[in-house]
mmCIF file of C-alpha atoms and ligand atoms in Angstrom:
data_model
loop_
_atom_site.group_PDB
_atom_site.id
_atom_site.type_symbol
_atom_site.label_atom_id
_atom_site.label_comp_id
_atom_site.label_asym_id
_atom_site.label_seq_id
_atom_site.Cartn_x
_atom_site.Cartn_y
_atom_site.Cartn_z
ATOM 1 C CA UNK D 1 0.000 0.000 0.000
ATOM 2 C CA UNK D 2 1.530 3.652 -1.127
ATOM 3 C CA UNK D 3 0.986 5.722 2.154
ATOM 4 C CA UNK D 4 -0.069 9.474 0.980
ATOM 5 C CA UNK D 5 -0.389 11.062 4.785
ATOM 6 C CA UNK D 6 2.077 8.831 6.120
ATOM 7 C CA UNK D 7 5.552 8.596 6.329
ATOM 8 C CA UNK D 8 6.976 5.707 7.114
ATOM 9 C CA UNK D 9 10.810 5.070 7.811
ATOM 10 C CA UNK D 10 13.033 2.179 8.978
ATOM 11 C CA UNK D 11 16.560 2.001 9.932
ATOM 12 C CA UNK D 12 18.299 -0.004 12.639
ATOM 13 C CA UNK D 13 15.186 -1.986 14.293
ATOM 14 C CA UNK D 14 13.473 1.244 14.382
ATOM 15 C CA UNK D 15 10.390 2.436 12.289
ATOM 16 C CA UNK D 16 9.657 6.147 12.611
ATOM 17 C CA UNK D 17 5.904 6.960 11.425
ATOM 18 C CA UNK D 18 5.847 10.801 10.525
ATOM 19 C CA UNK D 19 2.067 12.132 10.008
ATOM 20 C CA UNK D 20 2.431 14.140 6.733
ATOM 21 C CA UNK D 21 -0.489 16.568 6.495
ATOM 22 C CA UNK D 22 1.096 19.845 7.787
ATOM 23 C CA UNK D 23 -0.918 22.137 5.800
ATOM 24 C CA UNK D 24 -3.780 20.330 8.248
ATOM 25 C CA UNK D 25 -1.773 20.408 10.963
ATOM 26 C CA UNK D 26 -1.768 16.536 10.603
ATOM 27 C CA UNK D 27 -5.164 16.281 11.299
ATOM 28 C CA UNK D 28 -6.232 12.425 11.102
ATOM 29 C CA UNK D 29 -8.900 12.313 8.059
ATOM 30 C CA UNK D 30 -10.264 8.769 7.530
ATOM 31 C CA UNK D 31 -7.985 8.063 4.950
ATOM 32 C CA UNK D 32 -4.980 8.691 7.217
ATOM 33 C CA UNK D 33 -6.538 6.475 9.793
ATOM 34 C CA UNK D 34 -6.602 3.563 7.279
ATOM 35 C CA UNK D 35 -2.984 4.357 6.650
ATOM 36 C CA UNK D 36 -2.087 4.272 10.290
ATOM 37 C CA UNK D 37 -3.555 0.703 10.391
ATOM 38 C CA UNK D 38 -1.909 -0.442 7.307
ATOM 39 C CA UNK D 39 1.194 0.913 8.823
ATOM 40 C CA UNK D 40 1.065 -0.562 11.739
ATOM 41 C CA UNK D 41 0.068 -3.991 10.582
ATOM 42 C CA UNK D 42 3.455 -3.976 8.154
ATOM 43 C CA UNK D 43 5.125 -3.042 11.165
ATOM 44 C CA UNK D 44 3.569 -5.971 13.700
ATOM 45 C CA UNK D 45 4.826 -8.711 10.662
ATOM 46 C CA UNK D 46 8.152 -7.000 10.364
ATOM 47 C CA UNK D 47 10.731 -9.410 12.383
ATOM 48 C CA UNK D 48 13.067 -6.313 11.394
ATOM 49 C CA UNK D 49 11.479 -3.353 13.331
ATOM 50 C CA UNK D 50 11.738 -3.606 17.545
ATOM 51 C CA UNK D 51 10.404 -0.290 18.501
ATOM 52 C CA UNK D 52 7.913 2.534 16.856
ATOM 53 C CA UNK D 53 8.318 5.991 17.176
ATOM 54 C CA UNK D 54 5.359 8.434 16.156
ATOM 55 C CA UNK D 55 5.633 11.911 15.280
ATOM 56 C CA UNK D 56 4.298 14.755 13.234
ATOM 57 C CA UNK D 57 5.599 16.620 10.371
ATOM 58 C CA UNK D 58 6.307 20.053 10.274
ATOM 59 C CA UNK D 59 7.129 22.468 13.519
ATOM 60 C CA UNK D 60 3.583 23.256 14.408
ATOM 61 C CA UNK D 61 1.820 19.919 15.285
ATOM 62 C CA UNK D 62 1.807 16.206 16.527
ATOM 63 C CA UNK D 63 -1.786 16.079 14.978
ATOM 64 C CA UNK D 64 -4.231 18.735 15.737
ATOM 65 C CA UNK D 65 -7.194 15.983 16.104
ATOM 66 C CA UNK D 66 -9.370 14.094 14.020
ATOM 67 C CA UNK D 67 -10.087 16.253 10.667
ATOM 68 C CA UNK D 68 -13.203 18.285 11.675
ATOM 69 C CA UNK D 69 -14.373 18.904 8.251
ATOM 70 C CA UNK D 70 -15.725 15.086 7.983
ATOM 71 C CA UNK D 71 -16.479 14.844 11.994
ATOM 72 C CA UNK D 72 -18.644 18.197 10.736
ATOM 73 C CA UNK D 73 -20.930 14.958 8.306
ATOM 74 C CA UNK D 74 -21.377 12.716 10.540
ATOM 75 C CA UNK D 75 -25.098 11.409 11.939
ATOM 76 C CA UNK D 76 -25.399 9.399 14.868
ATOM 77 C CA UNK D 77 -24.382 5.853 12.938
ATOM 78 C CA UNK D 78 -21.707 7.519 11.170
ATOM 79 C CA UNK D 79 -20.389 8.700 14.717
ATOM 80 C CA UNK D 80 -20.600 5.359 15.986
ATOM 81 C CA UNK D 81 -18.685 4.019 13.402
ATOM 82 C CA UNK D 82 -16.470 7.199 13.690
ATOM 83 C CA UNK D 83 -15.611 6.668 16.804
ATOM 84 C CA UNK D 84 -15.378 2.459 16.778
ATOM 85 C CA UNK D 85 -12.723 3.115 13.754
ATOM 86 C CA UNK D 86 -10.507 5.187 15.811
ATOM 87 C CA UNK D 87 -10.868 3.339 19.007
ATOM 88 C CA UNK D 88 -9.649 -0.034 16.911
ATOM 89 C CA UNK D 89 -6.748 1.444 15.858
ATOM 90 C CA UNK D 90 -5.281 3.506 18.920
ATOM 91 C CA UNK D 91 -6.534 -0.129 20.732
ATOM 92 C CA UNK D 92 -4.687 -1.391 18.096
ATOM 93 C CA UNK D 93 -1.328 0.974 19.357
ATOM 94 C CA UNK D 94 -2.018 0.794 22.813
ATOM 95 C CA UNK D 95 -1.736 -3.440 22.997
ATOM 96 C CA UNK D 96 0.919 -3.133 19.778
ATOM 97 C CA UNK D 97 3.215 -6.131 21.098
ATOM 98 C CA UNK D 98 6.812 -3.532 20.413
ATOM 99 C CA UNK D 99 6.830 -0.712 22.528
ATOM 100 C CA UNK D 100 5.018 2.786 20.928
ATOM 101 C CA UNK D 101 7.051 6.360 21.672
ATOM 102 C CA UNK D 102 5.025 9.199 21.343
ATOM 103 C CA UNK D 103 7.183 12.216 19.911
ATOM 104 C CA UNK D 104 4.795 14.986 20.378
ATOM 105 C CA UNK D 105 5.940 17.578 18.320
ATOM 106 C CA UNK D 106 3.739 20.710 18.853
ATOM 107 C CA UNK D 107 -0.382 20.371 19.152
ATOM 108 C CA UNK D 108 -2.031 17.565 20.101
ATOM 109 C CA UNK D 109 -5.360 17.995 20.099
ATOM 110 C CA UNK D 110 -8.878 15.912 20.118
ATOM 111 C CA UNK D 111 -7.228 12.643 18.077
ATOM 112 C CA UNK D 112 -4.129 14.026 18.624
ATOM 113 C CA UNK D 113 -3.810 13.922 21.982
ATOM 114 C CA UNK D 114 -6.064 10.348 22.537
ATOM 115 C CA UNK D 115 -3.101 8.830 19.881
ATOM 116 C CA UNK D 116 -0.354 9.838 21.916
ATOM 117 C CA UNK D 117 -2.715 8.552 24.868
ATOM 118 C CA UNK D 118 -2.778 5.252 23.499
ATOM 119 C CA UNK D 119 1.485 5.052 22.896
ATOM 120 C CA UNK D 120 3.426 3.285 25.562
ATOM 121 C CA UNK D 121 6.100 6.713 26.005
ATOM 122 C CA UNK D 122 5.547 9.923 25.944
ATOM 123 C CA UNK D 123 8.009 12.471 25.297
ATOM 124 C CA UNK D 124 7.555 16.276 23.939
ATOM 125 C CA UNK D 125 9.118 19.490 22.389
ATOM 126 C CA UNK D 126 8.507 22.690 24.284
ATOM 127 C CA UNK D 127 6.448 24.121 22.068
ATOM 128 C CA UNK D 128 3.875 21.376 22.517
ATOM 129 C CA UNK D 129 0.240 21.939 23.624
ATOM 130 C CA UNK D 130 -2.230 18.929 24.666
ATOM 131 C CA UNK D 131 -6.096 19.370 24.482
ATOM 132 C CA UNK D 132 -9.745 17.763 24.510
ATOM 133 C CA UNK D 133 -11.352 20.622 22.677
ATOM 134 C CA UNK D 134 -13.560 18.228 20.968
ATOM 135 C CA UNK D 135 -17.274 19.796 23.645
ATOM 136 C CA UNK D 136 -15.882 23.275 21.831
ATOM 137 C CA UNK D 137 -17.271 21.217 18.748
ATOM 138 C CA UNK D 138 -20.703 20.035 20.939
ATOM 139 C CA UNK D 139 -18.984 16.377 20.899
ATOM 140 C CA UNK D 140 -17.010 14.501 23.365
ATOM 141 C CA UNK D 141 -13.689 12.692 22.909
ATOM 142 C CA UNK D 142 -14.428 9.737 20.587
ATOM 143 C CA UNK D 143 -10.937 7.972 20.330
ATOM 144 C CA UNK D 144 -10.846 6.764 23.714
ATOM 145 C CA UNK D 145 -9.977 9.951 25.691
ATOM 146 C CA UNK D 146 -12.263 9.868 28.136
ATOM 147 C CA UNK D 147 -11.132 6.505 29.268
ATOM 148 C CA UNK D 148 -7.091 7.508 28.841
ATOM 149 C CA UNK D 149 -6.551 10.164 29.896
ATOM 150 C CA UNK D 150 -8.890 9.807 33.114
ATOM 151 C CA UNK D 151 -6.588 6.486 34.088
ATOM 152 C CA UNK D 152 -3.724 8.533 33.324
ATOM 153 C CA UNK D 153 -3.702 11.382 34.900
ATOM 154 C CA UNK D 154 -5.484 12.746 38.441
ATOM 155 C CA UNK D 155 -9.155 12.205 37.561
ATOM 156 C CA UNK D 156 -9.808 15.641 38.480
ATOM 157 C CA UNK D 157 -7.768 17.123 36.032
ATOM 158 C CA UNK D 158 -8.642 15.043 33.129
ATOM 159 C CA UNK D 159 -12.100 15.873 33.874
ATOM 160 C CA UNK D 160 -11.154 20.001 33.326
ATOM 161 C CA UNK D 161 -9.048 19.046 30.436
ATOM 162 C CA UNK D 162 -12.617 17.460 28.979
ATOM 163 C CA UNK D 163 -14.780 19.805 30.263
ATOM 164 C CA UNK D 164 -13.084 23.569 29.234
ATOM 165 C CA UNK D 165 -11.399 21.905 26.258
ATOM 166 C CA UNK D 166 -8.698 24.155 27.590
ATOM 167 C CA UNK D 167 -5.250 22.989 26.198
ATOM 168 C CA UNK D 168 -1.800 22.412 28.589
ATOM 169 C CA UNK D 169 1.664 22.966 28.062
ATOM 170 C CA UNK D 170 4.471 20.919 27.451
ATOM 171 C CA UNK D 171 5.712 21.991 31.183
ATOM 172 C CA UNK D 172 2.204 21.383 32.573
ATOM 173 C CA UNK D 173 1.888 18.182 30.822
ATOM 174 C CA UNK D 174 5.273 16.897 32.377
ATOM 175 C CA UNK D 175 3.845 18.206 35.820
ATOM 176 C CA UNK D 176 1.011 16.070 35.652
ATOM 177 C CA UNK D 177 2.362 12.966 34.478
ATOM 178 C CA UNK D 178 1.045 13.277 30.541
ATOM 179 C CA UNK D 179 4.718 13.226 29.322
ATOM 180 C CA UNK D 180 8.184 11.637 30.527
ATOM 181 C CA UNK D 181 9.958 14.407 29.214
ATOM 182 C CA UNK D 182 10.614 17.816 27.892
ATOM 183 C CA UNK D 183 12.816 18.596 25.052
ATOM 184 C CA UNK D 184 13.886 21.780 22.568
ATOM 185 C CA UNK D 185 12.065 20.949 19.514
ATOM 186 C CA UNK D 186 15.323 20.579 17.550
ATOM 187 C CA UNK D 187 16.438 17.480 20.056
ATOM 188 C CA UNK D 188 12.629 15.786 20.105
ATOM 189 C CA UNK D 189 13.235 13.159 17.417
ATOM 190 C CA UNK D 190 16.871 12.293 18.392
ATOM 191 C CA UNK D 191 15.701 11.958 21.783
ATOM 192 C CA UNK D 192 12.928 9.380 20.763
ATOM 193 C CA UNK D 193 15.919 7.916 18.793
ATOM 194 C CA UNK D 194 18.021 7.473 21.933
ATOM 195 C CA UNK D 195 15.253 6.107 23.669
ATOM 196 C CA UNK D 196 14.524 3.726 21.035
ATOM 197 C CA UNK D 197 17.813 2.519 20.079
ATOM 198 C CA UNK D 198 18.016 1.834 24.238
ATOM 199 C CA UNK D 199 15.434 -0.213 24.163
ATOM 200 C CA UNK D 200 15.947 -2.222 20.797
ATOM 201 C CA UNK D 201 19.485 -3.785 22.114
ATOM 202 C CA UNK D 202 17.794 -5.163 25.114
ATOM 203 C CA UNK D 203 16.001 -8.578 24.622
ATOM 204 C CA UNK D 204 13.261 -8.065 22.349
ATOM 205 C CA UNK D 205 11.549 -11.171 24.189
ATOM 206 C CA UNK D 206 11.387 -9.797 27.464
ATOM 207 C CA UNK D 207 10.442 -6.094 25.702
ATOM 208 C CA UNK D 208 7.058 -8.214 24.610
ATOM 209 C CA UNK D 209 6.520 -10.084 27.569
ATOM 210 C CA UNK D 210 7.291 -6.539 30.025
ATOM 211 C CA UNK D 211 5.043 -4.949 27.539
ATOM 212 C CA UNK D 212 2.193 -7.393 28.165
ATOM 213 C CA UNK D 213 2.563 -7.393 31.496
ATOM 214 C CA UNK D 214 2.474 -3.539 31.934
ATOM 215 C CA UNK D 215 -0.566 -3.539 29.471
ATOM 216 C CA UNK D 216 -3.280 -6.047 31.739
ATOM 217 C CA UNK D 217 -3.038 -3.216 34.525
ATOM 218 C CA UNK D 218 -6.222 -1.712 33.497
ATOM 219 C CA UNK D 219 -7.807 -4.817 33.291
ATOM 220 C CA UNK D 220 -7.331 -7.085 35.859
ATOM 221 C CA UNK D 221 -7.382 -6.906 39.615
ATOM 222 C CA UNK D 222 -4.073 -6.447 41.462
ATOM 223 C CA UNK D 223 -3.753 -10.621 42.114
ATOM 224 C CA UNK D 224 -4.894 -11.409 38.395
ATOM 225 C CA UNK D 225 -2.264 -8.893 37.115
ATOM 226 C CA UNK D 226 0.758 -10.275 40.087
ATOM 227 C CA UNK D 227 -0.480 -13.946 38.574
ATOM 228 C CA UNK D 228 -0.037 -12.563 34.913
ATOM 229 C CA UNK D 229 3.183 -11.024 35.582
ATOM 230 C CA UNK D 230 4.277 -14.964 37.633
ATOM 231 C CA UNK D 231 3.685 -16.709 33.965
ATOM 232 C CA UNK D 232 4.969 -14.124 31.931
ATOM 233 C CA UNK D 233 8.482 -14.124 33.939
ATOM 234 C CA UNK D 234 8.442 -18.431 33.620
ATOM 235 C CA UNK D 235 7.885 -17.919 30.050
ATOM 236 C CA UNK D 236 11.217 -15.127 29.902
ATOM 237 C CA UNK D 237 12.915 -18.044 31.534
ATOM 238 C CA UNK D 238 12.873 -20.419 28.941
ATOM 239 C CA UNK D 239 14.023 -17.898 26.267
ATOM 240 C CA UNK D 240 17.383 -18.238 24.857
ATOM 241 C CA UNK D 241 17.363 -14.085 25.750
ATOM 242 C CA UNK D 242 17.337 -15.135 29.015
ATOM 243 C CA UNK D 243 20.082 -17.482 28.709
ATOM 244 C CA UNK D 244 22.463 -14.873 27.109
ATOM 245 C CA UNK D 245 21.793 -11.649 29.208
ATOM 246 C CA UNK D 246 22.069 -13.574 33.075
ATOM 247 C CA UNK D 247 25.382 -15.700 31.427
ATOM 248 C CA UNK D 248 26.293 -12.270 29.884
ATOM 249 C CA UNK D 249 26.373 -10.775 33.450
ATOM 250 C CA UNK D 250 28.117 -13.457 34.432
ATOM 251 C CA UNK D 251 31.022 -13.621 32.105
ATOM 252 C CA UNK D 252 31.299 -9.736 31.991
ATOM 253 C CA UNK D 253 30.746 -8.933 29.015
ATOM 254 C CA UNK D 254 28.280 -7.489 27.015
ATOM 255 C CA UNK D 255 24.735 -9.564 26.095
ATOM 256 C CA UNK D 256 24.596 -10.423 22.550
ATOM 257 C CA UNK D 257 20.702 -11.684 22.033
ATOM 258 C CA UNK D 258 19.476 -13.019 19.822
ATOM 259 C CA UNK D 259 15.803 -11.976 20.309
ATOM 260 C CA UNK D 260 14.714 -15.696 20.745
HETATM 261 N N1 COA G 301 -9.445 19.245 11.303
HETATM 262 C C1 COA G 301 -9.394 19.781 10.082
HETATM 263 N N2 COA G 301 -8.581 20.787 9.752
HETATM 264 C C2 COA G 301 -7.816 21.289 10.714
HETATM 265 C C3 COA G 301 -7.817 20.779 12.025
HETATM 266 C C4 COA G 301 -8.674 19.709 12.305
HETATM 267 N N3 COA G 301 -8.732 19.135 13.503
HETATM 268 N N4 COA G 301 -6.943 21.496 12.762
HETATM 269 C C5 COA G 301 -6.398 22.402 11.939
HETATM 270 N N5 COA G 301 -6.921 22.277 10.699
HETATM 271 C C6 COA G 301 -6.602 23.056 9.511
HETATM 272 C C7 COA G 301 -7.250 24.439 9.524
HETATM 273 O O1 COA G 301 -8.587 24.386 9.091
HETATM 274 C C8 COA G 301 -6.352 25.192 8.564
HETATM 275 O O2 COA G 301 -6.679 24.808 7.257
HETATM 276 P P1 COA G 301 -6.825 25.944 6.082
HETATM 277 O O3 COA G 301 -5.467 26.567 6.008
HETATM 278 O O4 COA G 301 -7.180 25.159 4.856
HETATM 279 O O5 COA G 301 -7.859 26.892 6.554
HETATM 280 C C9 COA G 301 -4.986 24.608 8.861
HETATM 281 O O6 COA G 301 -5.220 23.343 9.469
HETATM 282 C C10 COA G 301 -4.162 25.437 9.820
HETATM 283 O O7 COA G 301 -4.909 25.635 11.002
HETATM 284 P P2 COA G 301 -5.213 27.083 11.624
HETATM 285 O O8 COA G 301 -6.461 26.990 12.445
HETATM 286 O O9 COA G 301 -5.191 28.136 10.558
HETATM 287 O O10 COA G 301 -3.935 27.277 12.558
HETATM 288 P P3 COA G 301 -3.830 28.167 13.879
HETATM 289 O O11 COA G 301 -2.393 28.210 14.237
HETATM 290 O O12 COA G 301 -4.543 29.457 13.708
HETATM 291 O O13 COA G 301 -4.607 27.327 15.009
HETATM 292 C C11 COA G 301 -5.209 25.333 16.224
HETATM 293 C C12 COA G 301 -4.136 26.087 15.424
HETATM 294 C C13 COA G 301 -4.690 23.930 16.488
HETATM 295 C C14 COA G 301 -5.459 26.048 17.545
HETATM 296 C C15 COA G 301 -6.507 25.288 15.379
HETATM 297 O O14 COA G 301 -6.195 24.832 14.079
HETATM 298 C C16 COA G 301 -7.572 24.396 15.963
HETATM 299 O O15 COA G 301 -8.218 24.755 16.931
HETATM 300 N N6 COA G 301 -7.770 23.201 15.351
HETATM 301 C C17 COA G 301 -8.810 22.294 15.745
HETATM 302 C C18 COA G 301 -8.411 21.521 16.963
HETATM 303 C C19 COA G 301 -9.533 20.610 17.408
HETATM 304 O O16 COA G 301 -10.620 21.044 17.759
HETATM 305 N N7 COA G 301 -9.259 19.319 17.387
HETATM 306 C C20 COA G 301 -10.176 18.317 17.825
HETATM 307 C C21 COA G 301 -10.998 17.812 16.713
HETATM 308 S S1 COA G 301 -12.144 16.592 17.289
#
């Protein structure tokens, strides 16, 4: 499939998806969103690619929400399917079996802001601004924000967030726990890099298996999720990664694995 609002790149284990609609502020039309779930599924299949790194093009925005002039169409069935489209795919993101960086990049609003909800790390330029402004539109957030962010962040606050449609900060959004770090817009994507080349020369199967085990948290009960996490270690211990990185520790020298 030719992607024509997507960029997609892939060097050393690491594919960097670039939304490439800046003269829309990369807002997601429907056509990008069946992009982002081609480009995603190429990615799961891809033995090649460890870690994902999302981002926006241009200097203004991550992706200023879902694209408003076909939100602006929609009757109630349309808006169910709207909203069941974009919860697949940022479902899709959010339980994506190689971890997800969020390089926020300026605005993320609406979609914007849900997406980056729905990636495992969140980082961010200083110029970046987060936002539900969707009840500004007389709708609510459809892509899963209202579920997110609220398990995110201090219920309280994602309920003003919703409620003015008032958009944070980059600094803000650190305070509160939206994003891990803070970043001059010019070291953003090298950041994400360094984060993602950190974690693609660890053992890519304990990156799945501490990935799955993070991801149950929401829903399962504290024993479920400690039983979870019991079978997912056995399982790390009869990988050959395993093997390598406690013999590596042992020997001194650096763990070569071989992601098996
Ligand atoms: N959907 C469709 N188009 C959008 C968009 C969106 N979510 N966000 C921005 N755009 C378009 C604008 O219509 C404009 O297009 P045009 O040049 O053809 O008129 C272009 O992107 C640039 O946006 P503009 O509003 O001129 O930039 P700005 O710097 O003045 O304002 C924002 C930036 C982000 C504050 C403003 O664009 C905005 O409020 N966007 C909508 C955010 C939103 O409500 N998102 C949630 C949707 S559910």
């Amino acid at each position: 499939m030719d992607y024509k609002n997507i960029l997609l790149n892939v060097t050393d284990h690491i594919a960097l998806v670039t939304f490439n609609r800046p003269d829309k502020l990369n807002a997601l039309n429907h056509e990008t969103l069946v992009e982002l779930k081609s480009v995603f599924e190429k990615i799961k299949s891809d033995e090649n690619i460890f870690v994902v790194i999302v981002t926006g093009s241009g200097e203004k925005a991550f992706v200023a929400g879902a694209d408003i002039s076909e939100i602006n169409k929609l009757n109630m069935l349309d808006g169910k399917k709207f909203a069941e489209f974009g919860q697949e795919i940022f479902s899709l993101i959010e339980k994506f079996e190689k971890p997800v960086i969020a390089a926020v990049n300026g605005f993320a609003l609406g979609g914007g802001c849900e997406l980056a909800l729905s990636c495992h790390i969140r980082i961010a330029s200083e110029n970046a601004k987060f936002g539900q402004p969707e009840v500004n539109l007389g709708i609510i957030p459809g892509y899963g924000g209202t579920q997110r962010l609220t398990r995110l962040i201090n219920a309280g606050r994602a309920a003003e967030m919703i409620l003015t449609a008032d958009m944070i900060d980059a600094n803000e959004a650190l305070r509160i726990g939206l994003v891990n770090k803070v970043y001059p817009q010019s070291e953003l994507q090298s950041k994400a890099v360094e984060i993602a080349i950190k974690i693609a020369s660890k053992g890519q199967q304990a990156i799945k298996l501490a990935l799955k085990a993070i991801k149950v948290v929401d829903e399962v009960s504290l024993q479920e999720g400690l039983n979870m996490e019991t079978s997912l270690f056995a399982l790390c211990c009869g990988t050959e990664d395993f093997k390598e990185g406690t013999q590596a520790f042992l020997d001194k020298r650096k763990s070569n694995f071989s992601n098996k």
